[in-house]
Short mmCIF file of C-alpha atoms (C1' of nucleotides) in Angstrom, two decimals:
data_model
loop_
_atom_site.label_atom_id
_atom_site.label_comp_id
_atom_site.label_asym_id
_atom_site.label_seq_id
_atom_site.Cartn_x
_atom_site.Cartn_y
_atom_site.Cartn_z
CA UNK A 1 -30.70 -6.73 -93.97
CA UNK A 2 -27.36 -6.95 -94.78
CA UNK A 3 -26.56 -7.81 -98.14
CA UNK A 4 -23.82 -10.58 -98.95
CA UNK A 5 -20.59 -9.18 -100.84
CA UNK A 6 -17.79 -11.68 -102.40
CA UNK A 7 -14.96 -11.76 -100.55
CA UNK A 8 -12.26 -14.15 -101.61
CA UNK A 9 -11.37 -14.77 -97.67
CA UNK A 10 -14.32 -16.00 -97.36
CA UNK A 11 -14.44 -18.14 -100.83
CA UNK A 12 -10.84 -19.70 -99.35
CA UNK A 13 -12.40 -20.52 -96.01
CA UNK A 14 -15.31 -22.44 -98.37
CA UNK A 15 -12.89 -24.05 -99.94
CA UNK A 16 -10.79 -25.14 -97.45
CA UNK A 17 -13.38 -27.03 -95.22
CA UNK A 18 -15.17 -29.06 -97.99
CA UNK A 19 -11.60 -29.98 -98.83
CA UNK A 20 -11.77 -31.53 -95.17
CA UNK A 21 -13.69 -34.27 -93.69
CA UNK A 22 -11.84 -34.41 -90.24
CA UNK A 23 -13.71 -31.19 -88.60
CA UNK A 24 -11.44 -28.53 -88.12
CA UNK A 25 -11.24 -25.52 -85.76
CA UNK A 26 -11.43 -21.95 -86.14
CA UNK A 27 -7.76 -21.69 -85.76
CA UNK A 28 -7.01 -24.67 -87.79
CA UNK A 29 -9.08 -22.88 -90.73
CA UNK A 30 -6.45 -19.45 -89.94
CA UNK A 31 -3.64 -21.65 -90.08
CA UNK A 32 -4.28 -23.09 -93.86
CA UNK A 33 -5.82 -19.85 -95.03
CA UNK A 34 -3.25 -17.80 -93.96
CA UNK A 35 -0.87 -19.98 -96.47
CA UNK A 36 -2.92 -18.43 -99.26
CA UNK A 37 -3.86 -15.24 -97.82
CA UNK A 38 -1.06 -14.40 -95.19
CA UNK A 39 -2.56 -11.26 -93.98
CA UNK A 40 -6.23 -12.47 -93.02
CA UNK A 41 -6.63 -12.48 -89.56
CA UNK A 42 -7.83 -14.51 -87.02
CA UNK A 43 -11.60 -12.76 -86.50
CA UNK A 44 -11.86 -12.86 -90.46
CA UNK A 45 -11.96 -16.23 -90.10
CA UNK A 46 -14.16 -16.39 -87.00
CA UNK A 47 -16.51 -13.65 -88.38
CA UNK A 48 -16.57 -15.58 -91.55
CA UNK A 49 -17.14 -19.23 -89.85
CA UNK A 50 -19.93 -17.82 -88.20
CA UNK A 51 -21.47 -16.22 -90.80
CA UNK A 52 -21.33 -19.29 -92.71
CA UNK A 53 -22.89 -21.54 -90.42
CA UNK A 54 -25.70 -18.96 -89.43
CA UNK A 55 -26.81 -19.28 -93.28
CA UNK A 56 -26.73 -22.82 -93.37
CA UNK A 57 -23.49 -23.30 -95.43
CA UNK A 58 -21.36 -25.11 -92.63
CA UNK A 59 -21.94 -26.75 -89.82
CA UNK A 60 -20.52 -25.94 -86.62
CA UNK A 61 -19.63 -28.50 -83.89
CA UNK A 62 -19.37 -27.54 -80.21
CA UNK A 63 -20.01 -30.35 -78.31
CA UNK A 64 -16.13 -32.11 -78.50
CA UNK A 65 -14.79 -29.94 -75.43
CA UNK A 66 -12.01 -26.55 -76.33
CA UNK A 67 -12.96 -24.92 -79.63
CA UNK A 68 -15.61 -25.52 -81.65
CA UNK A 69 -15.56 -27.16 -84.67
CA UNK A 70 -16.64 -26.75 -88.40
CA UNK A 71 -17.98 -28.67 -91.19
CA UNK A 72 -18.79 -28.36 -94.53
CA UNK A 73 -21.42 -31.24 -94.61
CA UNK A 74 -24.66 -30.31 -93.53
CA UNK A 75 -26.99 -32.83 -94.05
CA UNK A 76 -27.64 -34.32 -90.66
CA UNK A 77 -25.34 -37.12 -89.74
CA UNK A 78 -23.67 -37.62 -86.32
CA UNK A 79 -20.24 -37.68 -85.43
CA UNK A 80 -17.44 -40.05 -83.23
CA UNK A 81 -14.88 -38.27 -81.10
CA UNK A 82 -11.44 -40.44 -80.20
CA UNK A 83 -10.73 -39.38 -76.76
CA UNK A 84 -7.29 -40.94 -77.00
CA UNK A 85 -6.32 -39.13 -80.48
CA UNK A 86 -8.95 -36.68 -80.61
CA UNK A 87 -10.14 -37.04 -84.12
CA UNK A 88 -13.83 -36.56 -84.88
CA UNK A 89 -15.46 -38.74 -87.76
CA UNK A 90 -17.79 -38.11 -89.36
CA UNK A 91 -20.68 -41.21 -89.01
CA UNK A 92 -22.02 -42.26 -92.49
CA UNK A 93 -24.68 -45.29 -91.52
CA UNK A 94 -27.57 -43.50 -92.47
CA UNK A 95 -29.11 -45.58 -89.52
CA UNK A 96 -28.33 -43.69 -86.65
CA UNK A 97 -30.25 -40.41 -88.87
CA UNK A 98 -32.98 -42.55 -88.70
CA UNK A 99 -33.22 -43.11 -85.08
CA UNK A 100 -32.61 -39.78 -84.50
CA UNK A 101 -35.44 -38.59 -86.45
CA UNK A 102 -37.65 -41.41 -84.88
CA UNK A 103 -36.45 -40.54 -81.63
CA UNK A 104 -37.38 -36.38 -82.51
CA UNK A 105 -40.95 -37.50 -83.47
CA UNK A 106 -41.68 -39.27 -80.02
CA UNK A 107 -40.89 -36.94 -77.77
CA UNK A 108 -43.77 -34.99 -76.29
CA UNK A 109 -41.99 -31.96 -74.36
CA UNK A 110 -41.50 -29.78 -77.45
CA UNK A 111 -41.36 -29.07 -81.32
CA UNK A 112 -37.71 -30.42 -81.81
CA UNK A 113 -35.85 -28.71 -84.94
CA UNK A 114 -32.73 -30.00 -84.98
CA UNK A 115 -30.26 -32.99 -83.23
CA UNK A 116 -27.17 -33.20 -82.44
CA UNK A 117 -25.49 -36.60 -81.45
CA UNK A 118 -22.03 -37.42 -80.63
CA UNK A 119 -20.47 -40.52 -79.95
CA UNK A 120 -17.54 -41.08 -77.82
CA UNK A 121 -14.84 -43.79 -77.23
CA UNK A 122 -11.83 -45.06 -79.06
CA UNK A 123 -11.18 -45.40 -82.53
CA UNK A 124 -10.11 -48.68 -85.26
CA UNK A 125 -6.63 -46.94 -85.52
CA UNK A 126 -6.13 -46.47 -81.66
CA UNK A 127 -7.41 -49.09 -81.13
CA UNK A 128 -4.78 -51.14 -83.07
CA UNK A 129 -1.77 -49.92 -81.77
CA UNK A 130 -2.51 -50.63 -78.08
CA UNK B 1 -3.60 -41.36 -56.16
CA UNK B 2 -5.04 -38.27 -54.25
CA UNK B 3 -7.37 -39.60 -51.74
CA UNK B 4 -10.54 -37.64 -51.54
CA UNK B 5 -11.07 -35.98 -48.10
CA UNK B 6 -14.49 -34.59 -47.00
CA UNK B 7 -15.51 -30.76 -47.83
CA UNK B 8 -18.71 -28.97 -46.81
CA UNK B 9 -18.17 -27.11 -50.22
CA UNK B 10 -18.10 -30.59 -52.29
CA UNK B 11 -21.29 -31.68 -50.38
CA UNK B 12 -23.29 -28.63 -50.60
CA UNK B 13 -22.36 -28.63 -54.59
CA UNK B 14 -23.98 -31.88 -54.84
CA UNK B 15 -26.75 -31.39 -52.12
CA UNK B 16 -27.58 -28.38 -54.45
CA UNK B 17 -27.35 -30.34 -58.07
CA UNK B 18 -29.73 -33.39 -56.46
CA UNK B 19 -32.04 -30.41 -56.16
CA UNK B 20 -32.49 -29.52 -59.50
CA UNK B 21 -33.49 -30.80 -62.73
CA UNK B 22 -32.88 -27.62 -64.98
CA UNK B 23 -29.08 -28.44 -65.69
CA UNK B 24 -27.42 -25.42 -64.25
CA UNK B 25 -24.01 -23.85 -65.33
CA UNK B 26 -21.00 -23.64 -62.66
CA UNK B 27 -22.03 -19.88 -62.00
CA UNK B 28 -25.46 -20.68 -61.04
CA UNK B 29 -24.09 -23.16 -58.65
CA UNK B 30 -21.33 -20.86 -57.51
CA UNK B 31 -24.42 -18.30 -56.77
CA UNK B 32 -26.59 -20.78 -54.79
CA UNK B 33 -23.70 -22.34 -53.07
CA UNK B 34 -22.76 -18.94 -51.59
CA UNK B 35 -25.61 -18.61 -49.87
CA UNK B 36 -24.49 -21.29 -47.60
CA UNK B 37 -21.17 -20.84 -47.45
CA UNK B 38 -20.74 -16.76 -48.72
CA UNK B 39 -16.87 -16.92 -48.60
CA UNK B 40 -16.73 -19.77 -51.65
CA UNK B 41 -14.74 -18.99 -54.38
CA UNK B 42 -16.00 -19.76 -58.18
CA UNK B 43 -12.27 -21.64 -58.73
CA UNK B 44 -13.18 -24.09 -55.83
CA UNK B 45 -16.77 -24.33 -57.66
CA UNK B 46 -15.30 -25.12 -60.97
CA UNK B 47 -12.60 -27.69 -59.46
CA UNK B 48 -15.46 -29.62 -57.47
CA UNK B 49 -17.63 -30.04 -60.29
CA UNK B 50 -14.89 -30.85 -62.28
CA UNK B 51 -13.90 -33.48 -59.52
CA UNK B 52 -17.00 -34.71 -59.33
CA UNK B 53 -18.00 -35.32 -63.18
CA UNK B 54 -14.47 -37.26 -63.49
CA UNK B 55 -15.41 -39.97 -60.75
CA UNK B 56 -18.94 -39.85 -62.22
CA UNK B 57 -21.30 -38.71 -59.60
CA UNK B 58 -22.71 -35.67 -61.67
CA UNK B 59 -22.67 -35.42 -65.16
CA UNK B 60 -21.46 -32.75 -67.32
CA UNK B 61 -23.30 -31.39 -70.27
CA UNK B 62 -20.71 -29.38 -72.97
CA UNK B 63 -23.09 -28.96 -75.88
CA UNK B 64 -25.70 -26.18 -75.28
CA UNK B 65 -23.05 -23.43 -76.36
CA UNK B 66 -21.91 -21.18 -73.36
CA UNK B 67 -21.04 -22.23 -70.60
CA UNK B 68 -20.90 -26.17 -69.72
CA UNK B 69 -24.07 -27.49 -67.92
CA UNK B 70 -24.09 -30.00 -64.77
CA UNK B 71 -26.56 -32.88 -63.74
CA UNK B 72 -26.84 -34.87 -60.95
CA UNK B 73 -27.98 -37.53 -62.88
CA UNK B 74 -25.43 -40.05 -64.27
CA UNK B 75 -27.61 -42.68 -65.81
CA UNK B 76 -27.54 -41.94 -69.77
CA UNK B 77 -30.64 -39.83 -71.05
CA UNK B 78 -31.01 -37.11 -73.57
CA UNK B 79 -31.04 -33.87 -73.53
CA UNK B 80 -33.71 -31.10 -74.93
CA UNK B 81 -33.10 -27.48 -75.19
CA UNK B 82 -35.26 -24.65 -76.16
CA UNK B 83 -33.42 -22.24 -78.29
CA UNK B 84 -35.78 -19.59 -77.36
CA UNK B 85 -36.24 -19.76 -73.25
CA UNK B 86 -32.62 -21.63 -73.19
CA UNK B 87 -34.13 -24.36 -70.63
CA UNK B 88 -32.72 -27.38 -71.31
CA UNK B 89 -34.97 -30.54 -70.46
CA UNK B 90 -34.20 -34.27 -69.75
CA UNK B 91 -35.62 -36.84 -72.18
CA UNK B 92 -36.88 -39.63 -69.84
CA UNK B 93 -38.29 -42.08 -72.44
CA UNK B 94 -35.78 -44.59 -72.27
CA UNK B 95 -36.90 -45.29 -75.57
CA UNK B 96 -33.88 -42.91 -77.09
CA UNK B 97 -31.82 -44.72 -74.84
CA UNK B 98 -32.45 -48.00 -76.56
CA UNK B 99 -31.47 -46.49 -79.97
CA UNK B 100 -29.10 -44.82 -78.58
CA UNK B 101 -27.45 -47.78 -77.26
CA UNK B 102 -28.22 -49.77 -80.07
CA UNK B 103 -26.28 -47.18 -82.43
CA UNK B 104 -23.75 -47.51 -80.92
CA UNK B 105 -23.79 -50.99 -81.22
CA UNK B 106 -23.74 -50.83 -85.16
CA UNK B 107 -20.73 -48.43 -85.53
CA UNK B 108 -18.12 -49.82 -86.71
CA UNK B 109 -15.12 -47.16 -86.94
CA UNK B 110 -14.41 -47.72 -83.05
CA UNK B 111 -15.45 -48.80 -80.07
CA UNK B 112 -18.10 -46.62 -78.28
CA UNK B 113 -18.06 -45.98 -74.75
CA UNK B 114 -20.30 -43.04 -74.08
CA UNK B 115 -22.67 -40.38 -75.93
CA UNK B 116 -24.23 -37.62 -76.08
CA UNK B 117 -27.16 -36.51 -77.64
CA UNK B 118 -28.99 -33.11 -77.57
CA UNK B 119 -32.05 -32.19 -79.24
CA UNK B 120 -33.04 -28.39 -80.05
CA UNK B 121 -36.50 -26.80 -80.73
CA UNK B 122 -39.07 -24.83 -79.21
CA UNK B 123 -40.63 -26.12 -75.64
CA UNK B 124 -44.34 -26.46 -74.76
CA UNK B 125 -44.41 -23.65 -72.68
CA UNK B 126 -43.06 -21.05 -75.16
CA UNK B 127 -45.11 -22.79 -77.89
CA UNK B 128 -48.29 -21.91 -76.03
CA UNK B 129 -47.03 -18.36 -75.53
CA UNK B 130 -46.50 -17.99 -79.08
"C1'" DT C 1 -20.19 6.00 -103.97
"C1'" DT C 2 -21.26 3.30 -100.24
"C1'" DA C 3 -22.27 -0.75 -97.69
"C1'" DA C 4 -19.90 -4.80 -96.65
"C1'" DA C 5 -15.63 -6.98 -95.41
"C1'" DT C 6 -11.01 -6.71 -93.60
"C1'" DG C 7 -6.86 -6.39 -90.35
"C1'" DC C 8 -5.57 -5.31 -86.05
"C1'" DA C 9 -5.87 -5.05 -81.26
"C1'" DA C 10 -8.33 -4.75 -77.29
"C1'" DA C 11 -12.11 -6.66 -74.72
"C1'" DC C 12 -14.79 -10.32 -73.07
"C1'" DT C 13 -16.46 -15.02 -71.29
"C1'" DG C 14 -15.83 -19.19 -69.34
"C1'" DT C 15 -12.47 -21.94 -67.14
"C1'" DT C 16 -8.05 -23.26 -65.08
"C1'" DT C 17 -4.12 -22.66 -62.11
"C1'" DG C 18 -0.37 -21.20 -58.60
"C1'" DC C 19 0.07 -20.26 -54.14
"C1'" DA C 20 -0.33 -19.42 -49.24
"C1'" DA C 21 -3.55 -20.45 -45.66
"C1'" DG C 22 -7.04 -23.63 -43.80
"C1'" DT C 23 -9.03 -28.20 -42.71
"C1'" DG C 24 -10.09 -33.34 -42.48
"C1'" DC C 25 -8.22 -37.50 -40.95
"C1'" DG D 1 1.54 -33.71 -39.33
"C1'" DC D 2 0.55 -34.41 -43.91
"C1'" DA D 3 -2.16 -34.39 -47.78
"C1'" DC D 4 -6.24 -32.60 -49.56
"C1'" DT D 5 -8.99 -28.46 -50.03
"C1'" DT D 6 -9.89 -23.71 -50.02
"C1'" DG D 7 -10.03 -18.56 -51.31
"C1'" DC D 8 -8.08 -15.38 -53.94
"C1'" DA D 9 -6.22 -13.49 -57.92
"C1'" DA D 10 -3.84 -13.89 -61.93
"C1'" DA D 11 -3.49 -16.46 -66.17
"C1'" DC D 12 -5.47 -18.71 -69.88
"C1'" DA D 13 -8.12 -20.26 -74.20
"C1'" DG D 14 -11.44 -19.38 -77.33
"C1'" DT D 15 -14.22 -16.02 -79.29
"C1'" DT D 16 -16.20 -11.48 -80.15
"C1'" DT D 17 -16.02 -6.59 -81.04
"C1'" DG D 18 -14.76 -1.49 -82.14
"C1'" DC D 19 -12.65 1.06 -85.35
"C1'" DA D 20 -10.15 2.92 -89.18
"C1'" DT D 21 -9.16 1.17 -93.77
"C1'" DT D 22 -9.94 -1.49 -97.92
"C1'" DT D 23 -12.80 -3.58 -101.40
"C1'" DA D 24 -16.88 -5.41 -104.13
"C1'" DA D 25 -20.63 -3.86 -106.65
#
DNA sequence: TTAAATGCAAACTGTTTGCAAGTGC
DNA sequence: GCACTTGCAAACAGTTTGCATTTAA
């Protein structure tokens, strides 16, 4: 039962994400860390993501194709990928939570524990400049 | 504008998805495929599917973690997996579908074209093993 | 003091790709 | 015959892991 020590990599990965609301990847994360703490390497930040999300203190996102993705919300809300620009926002209309939730208690074929919804299409700002 | 020639390969692919309901990843198809044709490669597995999910005739599924999943069927429906047996299930009430489609309706950050939504939990069988 | 965390590099998994040979039309 | 498809192997991207060293407690 390992026991959880401070490490200020770690704090700096924390910090970094729930500075962020656009979802950023592992690497992303090594990129801006590494501006405060240019030796950390790159499974630091993996081992660290994962930890993270394993207790509950991130979110990670896999379902927008290459590498996964990480979040610092974790209260249950879906998400929008562009497929023109690739950005993934976060969706706030506490609406879709709802249906989700309704949908979970219908279904018969299981104890459901957690969702995981993801929209896809184009967004406002792509949208605009075509 | 490649024009798409017949393969025995392509058609035994999706002879061999029609025939299942349990989502299988490109390996398992590479593995059942061979036992028709023993001499085909995993790359020409990978570029079929691939092939085939971009003109829509199977679908693929990217957010179980792993490896990506493949269904023959295109209409939309959710998906259930069991984090402990790692089946993954359809959803057939079409009720989801309605909220589903009816989320996306609401959004209003872009325009929506497709989603994807996977719910996780433990399935009836393993619950009754428990 | 010692268990946890790190940096580094090598290993690994899943997928894609270049190329020469094969095949459908 | 020409373009599409294949098999094979090598390359690739993203992620994980082993190990010696450093660091928090």
């Amino acid at each position: 039962m390992a026991a959880m020590k401070f490490s200020r990599q770690r704090e700096s990965i924390k910090e970094f994400l729930r500075g962020r609301t656009d979802h950023p990847t592992a690497d992303t994360v090594y990129e801006n860390v590494k501006l405060i703490y240019p030796k950390i390497s790159l499974g630091t930040v993996y081992r660290n993501l994962s930890l993270l999300s394993d207790i509950g203190e991130i979110q990670k996102l896999a379902s927008f194709g290459g590498s996964d993705r990480f979040d610092a919300r974790i209260d249950p809300h879906c998400h929008f990928m562009c497929t023109r620009c690739g950005r993934v926002l976060d969706m706030d209309e506490e609406h879709f939570d709802k249906l989700m939730a309704e949908a979970a208690i219908h279904f018969t074929g299981g104890e459901i524990t957690h969702y995981n919804a993801s929209f896809y299409g184009i967004c406002k700002d792509c949208k605009g400049k075509e």
